[in-house]
Tab-separated table of C-alpha atoms in Angstrom:
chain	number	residue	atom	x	y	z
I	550	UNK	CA	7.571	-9.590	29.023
I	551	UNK	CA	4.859	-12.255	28.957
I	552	UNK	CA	1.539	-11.650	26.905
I	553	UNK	CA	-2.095	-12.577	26.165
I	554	UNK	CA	-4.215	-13.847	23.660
I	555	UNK	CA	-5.942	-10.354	24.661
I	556	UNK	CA	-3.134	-8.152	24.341
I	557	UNK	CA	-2.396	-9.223	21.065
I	558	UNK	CA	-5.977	-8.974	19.719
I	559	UNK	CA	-6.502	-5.527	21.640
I	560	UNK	CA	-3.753	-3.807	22.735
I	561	UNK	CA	-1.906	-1.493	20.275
I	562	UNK	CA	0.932	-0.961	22.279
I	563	UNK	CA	1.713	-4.863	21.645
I	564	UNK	CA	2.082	-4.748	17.620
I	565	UNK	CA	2.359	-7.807	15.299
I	566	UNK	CA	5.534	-6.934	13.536
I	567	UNK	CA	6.639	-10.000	11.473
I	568	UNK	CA	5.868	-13.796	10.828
I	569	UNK	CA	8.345	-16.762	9.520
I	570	UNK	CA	7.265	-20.049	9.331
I	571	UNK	CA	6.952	-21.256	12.987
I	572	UNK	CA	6.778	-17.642	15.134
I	573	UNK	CA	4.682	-14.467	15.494
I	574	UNK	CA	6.988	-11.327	16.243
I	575	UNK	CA	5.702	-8.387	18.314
I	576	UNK	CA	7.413	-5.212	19.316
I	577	UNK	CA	6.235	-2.931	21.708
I	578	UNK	CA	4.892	0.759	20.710
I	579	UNK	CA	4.281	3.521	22.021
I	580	UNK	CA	1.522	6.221	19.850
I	581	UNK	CA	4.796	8.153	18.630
I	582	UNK	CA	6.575	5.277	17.778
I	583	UNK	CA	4.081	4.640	14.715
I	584	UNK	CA	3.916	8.386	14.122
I	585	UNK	CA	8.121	8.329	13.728
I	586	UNK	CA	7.544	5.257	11.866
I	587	UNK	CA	7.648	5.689	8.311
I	588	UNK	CA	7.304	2.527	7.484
I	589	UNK	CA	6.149	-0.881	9.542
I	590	UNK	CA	8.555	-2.636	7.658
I	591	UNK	CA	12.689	-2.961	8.486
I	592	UNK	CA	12.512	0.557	9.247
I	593	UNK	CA	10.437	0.648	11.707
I	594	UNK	CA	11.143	3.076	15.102
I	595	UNK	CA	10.075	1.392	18.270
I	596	UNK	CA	11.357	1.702	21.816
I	597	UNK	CA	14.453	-0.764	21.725
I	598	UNK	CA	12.942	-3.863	23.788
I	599	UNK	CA	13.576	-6.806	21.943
I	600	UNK	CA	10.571	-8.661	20.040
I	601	UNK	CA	8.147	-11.153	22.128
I	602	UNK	CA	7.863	-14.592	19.887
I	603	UNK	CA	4.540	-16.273	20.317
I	604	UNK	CA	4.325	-19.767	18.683
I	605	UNK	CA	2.066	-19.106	15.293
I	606	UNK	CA	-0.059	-22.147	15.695
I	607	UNK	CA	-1.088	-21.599	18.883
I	608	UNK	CA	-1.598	-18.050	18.364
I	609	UNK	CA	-3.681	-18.792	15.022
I	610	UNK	CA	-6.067	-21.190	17.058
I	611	UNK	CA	-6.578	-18.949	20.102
I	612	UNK	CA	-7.802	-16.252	17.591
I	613	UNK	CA	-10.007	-18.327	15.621
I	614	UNK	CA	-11.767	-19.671	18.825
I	615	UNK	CA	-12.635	-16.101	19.611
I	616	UNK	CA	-12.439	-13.946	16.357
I	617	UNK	CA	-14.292	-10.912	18.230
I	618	UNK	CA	-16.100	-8.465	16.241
I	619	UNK	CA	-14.754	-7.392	12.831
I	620	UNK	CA	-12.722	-3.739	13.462
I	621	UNK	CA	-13.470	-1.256	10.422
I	622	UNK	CA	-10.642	-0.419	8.061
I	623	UNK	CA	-9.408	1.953	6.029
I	624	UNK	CA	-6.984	1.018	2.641
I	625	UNK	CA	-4.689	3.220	0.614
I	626	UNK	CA	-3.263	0.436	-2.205
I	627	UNK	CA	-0.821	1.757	-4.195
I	628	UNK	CA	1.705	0.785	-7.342
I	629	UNK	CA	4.914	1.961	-5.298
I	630	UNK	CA	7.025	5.570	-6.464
I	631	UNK	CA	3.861	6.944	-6.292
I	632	UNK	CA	3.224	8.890	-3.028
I	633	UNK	CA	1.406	7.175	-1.291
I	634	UNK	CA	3.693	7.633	1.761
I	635	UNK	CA	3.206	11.100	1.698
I	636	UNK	CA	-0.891	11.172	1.383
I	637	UNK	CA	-0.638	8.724	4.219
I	638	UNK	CA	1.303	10.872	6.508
I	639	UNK	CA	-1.352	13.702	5.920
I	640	UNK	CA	-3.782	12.012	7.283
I	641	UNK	CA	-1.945	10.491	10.677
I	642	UNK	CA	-2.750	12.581	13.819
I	643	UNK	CA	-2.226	11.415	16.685
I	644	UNK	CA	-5.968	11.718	18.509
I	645	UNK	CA	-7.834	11.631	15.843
I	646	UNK	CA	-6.312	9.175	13.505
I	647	UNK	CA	-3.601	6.225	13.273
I	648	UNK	CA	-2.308	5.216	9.752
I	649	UNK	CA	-0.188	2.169	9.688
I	650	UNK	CA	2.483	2.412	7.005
I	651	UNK	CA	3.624	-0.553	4.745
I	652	UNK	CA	3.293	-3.272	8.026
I	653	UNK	CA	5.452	-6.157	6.836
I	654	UNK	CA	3.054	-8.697	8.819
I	655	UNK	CA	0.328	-7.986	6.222
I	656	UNK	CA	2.880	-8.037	3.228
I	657	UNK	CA	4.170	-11.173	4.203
I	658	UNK	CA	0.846	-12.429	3.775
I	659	UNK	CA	0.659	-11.292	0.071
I	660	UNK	CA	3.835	-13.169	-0.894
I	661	UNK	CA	2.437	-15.795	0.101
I	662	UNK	CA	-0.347	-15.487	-2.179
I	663	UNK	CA	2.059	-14.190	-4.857
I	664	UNK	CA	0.428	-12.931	-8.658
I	665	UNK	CA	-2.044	-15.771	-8.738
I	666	UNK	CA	-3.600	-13.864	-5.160
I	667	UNK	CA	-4.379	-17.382	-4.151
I	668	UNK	CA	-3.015	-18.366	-0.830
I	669	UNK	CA	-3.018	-22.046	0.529
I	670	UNK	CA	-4.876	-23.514	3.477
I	671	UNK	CA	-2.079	-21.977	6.234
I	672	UNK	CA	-2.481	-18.046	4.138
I	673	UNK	CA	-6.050	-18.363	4.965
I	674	UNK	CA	-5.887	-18.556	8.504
I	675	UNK	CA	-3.297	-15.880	8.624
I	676	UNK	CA	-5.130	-13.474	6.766
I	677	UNK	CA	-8.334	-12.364	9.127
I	678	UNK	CA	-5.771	-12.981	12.169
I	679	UNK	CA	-3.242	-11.198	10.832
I	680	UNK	CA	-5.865	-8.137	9.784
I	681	UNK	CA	-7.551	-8.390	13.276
I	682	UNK	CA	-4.173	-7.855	15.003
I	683	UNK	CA	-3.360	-4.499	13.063
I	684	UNK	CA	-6.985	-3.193	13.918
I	685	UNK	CA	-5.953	-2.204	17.331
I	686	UNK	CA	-6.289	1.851	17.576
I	687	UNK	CA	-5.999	4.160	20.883
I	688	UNK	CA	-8.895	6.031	20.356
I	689	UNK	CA	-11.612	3.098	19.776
I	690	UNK	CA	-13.866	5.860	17.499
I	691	UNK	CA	-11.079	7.379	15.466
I	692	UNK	CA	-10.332	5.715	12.273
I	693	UNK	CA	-7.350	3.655	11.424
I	694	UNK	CA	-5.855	3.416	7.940
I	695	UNK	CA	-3.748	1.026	6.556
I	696	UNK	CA	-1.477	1.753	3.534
I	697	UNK	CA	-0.779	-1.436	1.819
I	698	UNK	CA	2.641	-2.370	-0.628
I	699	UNK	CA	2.707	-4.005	-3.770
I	700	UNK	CA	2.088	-7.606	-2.700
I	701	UNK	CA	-0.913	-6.722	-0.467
I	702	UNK	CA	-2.490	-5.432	-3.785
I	703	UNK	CA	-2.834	-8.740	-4.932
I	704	UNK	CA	-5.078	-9.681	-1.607
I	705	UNK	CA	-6.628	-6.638	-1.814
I	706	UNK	CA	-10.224	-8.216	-2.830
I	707	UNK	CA	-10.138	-10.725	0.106
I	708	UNK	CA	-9.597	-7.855	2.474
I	709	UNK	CA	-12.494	-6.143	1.319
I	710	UNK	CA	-15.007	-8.555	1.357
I	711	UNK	CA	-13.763	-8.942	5.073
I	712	UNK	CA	-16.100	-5.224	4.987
I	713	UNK	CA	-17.313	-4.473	2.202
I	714	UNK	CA	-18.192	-0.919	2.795
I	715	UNK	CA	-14.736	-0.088	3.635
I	716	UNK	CA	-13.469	3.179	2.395
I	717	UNK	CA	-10.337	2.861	0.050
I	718	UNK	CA	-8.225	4.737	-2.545
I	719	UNK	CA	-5.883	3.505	-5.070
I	720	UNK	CA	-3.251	4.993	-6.496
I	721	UNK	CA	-1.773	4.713	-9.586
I	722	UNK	CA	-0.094	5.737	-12.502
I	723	UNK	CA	-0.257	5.536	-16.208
I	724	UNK	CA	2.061	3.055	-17.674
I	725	UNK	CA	4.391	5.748	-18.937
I	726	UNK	CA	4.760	7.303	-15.819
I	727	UNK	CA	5.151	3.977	-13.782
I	728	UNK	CA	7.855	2.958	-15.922
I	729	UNK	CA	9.493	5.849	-15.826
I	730	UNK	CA	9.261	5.663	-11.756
I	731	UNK	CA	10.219	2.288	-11.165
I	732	UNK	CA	13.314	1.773	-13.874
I	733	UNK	CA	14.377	5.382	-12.648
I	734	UNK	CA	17.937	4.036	-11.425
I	735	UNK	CA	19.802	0.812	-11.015
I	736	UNK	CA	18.263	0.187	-7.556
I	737	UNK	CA	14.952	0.840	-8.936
I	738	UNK	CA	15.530	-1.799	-11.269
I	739	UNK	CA	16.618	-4.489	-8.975
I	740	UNK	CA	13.365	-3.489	-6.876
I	741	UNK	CA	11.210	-4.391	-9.299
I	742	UNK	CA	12.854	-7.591	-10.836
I	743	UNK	CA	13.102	-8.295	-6.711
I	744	UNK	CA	9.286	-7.577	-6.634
I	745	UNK	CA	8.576	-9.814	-9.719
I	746	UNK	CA	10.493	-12.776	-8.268
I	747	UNK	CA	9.186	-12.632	-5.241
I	748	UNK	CA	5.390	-12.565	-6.329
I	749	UNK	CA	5.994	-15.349	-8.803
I	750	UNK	CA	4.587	-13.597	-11.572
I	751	UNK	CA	6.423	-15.393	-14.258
I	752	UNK	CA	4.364	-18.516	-13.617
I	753	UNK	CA	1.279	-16.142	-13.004
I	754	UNK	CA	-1.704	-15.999	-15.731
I	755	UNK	CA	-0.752	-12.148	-16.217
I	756	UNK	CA	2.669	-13.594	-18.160
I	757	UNK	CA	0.596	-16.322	-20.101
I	758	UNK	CA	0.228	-14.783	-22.978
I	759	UNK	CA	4.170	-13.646	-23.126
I	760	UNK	CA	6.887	-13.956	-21.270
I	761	UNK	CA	8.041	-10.784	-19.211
I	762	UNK	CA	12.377	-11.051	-19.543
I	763	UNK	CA	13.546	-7.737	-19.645
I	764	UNK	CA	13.094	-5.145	-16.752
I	765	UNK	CA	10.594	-3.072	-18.845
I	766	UNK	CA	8.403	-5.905	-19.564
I	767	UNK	CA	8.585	-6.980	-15.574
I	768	UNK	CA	7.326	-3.949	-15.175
I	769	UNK	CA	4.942	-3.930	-17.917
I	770	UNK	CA	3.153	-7.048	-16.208
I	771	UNK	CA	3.498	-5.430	-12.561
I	772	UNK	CA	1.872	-2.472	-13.612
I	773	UNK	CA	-0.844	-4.587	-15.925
I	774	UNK	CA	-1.961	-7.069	-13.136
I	775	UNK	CA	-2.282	-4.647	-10.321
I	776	UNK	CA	-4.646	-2.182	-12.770
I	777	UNK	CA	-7.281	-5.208	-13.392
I	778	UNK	CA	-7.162	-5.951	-10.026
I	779	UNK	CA	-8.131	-1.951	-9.394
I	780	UNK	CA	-10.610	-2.112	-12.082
I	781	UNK	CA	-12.349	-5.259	-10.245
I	782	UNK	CA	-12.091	-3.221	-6.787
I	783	UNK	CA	-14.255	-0.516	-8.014
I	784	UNK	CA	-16.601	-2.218	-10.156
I	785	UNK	CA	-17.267	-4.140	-6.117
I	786	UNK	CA	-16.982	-2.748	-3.815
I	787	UNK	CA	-19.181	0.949	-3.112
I	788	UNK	CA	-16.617	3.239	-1.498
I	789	UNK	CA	-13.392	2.457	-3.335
I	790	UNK	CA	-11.909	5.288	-5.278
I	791	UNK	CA	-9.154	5.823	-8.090
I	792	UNK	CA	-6.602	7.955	-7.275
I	793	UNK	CA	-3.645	9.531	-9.913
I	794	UNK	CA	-1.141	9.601	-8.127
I	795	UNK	CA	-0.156	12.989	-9.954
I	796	UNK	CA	-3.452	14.900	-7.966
I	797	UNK	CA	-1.485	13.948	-4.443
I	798	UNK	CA	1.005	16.840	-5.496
I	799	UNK	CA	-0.713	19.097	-8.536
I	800	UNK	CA	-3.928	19.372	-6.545
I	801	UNK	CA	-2.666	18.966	-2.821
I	802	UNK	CA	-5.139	20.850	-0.583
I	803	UNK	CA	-8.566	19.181	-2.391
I	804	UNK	CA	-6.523	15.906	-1.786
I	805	UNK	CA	-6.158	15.878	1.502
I	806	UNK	CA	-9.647	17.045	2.097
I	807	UNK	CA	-11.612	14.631	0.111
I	808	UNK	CA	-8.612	11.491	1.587
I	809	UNK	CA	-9.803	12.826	5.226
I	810	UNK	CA	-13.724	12.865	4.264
I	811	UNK	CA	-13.513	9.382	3.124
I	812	UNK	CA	-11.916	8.265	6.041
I	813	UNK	CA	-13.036	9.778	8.407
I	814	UNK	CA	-10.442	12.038	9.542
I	815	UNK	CA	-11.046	15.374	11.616
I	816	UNK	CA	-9.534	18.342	9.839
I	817	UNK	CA	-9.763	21.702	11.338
I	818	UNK	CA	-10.504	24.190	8.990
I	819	UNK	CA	-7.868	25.339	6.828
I	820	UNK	CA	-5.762	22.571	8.520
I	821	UNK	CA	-5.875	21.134	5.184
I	822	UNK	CA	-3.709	23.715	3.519
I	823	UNK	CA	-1.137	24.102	6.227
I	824	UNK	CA	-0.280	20.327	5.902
I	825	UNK	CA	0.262	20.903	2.259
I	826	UNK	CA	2.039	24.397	3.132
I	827	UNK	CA	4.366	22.072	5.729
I	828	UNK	CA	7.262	21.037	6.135
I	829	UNK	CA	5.816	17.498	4.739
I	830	UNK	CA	5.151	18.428	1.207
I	831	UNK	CA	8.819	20.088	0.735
I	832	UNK	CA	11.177	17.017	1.668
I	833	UNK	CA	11.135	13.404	0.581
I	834	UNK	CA	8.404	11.489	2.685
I	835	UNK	CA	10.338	9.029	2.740
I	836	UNK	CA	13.413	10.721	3.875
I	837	UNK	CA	12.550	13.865	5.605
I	838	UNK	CA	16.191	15.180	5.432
I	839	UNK	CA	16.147	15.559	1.653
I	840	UNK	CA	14.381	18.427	0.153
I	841	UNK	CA	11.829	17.615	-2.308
I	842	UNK	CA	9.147	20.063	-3.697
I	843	UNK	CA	6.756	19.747	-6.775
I	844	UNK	CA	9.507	21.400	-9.465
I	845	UNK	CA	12.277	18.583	-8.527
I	846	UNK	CA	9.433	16.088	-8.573
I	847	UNK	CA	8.563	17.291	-12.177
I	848	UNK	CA	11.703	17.469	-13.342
I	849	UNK	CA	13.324	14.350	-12.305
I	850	UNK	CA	9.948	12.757	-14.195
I	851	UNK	CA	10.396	14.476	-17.415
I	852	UNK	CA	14.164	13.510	-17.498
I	853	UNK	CA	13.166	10.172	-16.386
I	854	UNK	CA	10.860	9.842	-19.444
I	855	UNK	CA	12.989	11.201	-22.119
I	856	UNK	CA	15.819	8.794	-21.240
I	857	UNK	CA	13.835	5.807	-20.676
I	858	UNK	CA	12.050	6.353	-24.119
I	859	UNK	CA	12.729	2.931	-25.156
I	860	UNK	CA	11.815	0.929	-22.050
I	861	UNK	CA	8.489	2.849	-22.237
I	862	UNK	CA	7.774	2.228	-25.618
I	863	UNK	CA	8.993	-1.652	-25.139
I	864	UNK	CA	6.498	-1.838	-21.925
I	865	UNK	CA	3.442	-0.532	-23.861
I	866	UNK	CA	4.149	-3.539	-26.389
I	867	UNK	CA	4.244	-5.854	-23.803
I	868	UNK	CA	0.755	-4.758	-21.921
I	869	UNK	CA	-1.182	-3.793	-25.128
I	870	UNK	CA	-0.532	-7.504	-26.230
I	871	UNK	CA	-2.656	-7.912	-22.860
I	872	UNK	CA	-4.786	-5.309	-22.231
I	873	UNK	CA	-8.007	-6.878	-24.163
I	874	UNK	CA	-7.344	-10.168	-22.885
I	875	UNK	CA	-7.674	-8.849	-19.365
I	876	UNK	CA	-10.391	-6.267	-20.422
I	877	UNK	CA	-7.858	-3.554	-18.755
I	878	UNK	CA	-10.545	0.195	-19.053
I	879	UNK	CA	-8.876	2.997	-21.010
I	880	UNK	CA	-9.475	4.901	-17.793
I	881	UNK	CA	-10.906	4.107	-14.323
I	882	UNK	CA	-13.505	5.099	-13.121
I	883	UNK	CA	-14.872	7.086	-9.377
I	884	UNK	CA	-11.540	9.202	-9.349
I	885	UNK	CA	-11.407	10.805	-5.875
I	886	UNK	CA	-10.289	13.762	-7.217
I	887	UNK	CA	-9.651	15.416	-10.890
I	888	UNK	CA	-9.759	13.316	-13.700
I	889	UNK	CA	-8.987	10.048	-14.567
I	890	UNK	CA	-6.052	9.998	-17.607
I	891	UNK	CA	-5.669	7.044	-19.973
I	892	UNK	CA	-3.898	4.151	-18.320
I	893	UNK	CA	-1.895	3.436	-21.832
I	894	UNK	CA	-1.622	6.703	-22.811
């Protein structure tokens, strides 16, 4: 299959999948296809045809002769293990709404920039291209929401001054909490040490002051440079909110309904409560075919806590060493919903 400048810039069913160093990747989609698609990443569902390669130059240029108009934009940034997956599947329905999970096109993009969220000369062309391309919706009036991954929090500011008045949410957790979710198990481990690495944080002004060696203290300056960056995002921009992450599950329905009112998504009445009643909010979100309900949630944190005791307590050393260099808030501000806790609680 042969394609257009067009089709790329305007036709969802052609979707800008990945990017290496010479080569644009698109697969083809149907609408269900990014419904069944958990994430946009490795895991992505599509309908088997094998990807289209368009050279990256050429596509780059073609775009930036003929930008077209800027598409709006929804964002849900998140701090990973914090379920954002799940708040994001809430608000995808077909017809009314398309939510783009984790695309690795746009992630790509924020390794690139890495922890200094400075990108060279060839990052800045791919950014606005790259954004433009994963605008593309079915329904030209319904909204489209894009739920970033740890790297694209670290562009996060560029892609809002792209439209400013874009509605986002960003979800977090207290230090205490993240630890606990992201040094839960071995594999949890090597993703953040992976995550580290690959953002380049050691050589990043957020490990300046000390140097982040153990997995704690990785996490630590993860979990430190990604709050200052939220704090900045609401202090700038009008409709960004704070989110704790713990509201997505202790306070489900109001949620939902205050996620769809700032995006713009169409709930029936009551609809609301039967996603929260669904199937949805009692298996993993990222694996439907594991249960999962609030008590295991709970649970698994509260163990989680109590054995990681001292990788919590070696983590708040590291970012209170930090926290009035970087002028991190004791709590943010414009939570969505709830209250806002104490980030170093």
């Amino acid at each position: 299959m042969s394609i257009t400048l067009a089709d790329v810039l305007n036709d969802p069913r052609i979707f800008l999948y990945e990017m290496d160093a010479d080569s644009a990747h698109f697969l083809q989609m149907k609408r269900e296809d990014y419904l069944r698609s958990i994430f946009l990443d490795g895991r992505i569902r599509h309908a088997g045809a094998p990807p289209i390669q368009a050279p990256l130059n050429q596509l780059l240029s073609g775009y930036e002769n003929a930008p077209g108009e800027t598409r709006s934009i929804g964002w849900i940034f998140h701090i990973a293990q914090c379920g954002s997956t799940l708040l994001a599947r809430a608000l995808d329905h077909p017809g009314r709404s398309l939510v783009l999970r984790e695309p690795a096109a746009l992630r790509r993009v924020g390794i690139r920039a890495g922890g200094s969220g400075q990108l060279d000369e060839m990052g800045e062309r791919l950014l606005p291209m790259v954004r433009h391309a994963l605008a593309k919706r079915w329904e030209q009036g319904a909204p489209l929401v894009i739920k970033g991954t740890v790297p694209v929090n670290f562009i996060a500011d560029r892609l809002m001054r792209i439209e400013p008045e874009a509605p986002a949410v960003m979800l977090y957790f207290p230090l205490s909490n993240y630890v606990a979710a992201t040094l839960r198990t071995p594999g949890h481990v090597d993703w953040t040490e992976r995550v580290f690495d690959e953002m380049r944080m050691a050589d990043s002004e957020w490990c300046e002051h000390a140097a982040a060696n153990s997995p704690a203290e990785k996490a630590a300056a993860l979990w430190l440079s990604q709050m200052i960056l939220y704090s900045r995002l609401l202090d700038e921009f009008p409709n960004v909110y704070s989110l704790h992450a713990a509201e997505i599950f202790d306070n489900a329905e109001d949620t939902v309904i205050a996620a769809a009112e700032l995006f713009g998504v169409s709930l029936r009445p009551g609809e609301a409560r039967e996603i929260c009643e669904s199937e949805l909010y009692h298996s993993y979100s990222k694996n439907p075919a594991l249960d999962y309900d609030p008590e295991v949630r709970l649970a698994r944190e509260a163990e989680s806590i109590a054995r990681l005791e001292k990788e919590i307590a070696a983590a708040h050393a590291w970012a209170a060493q930090a926290a009035e260099k970087f002028a991190l808030p004791e709590r943010f501000s414009k939570p969505l919903v709830g209250d806002a806790p104490r980030l170093l609680q």
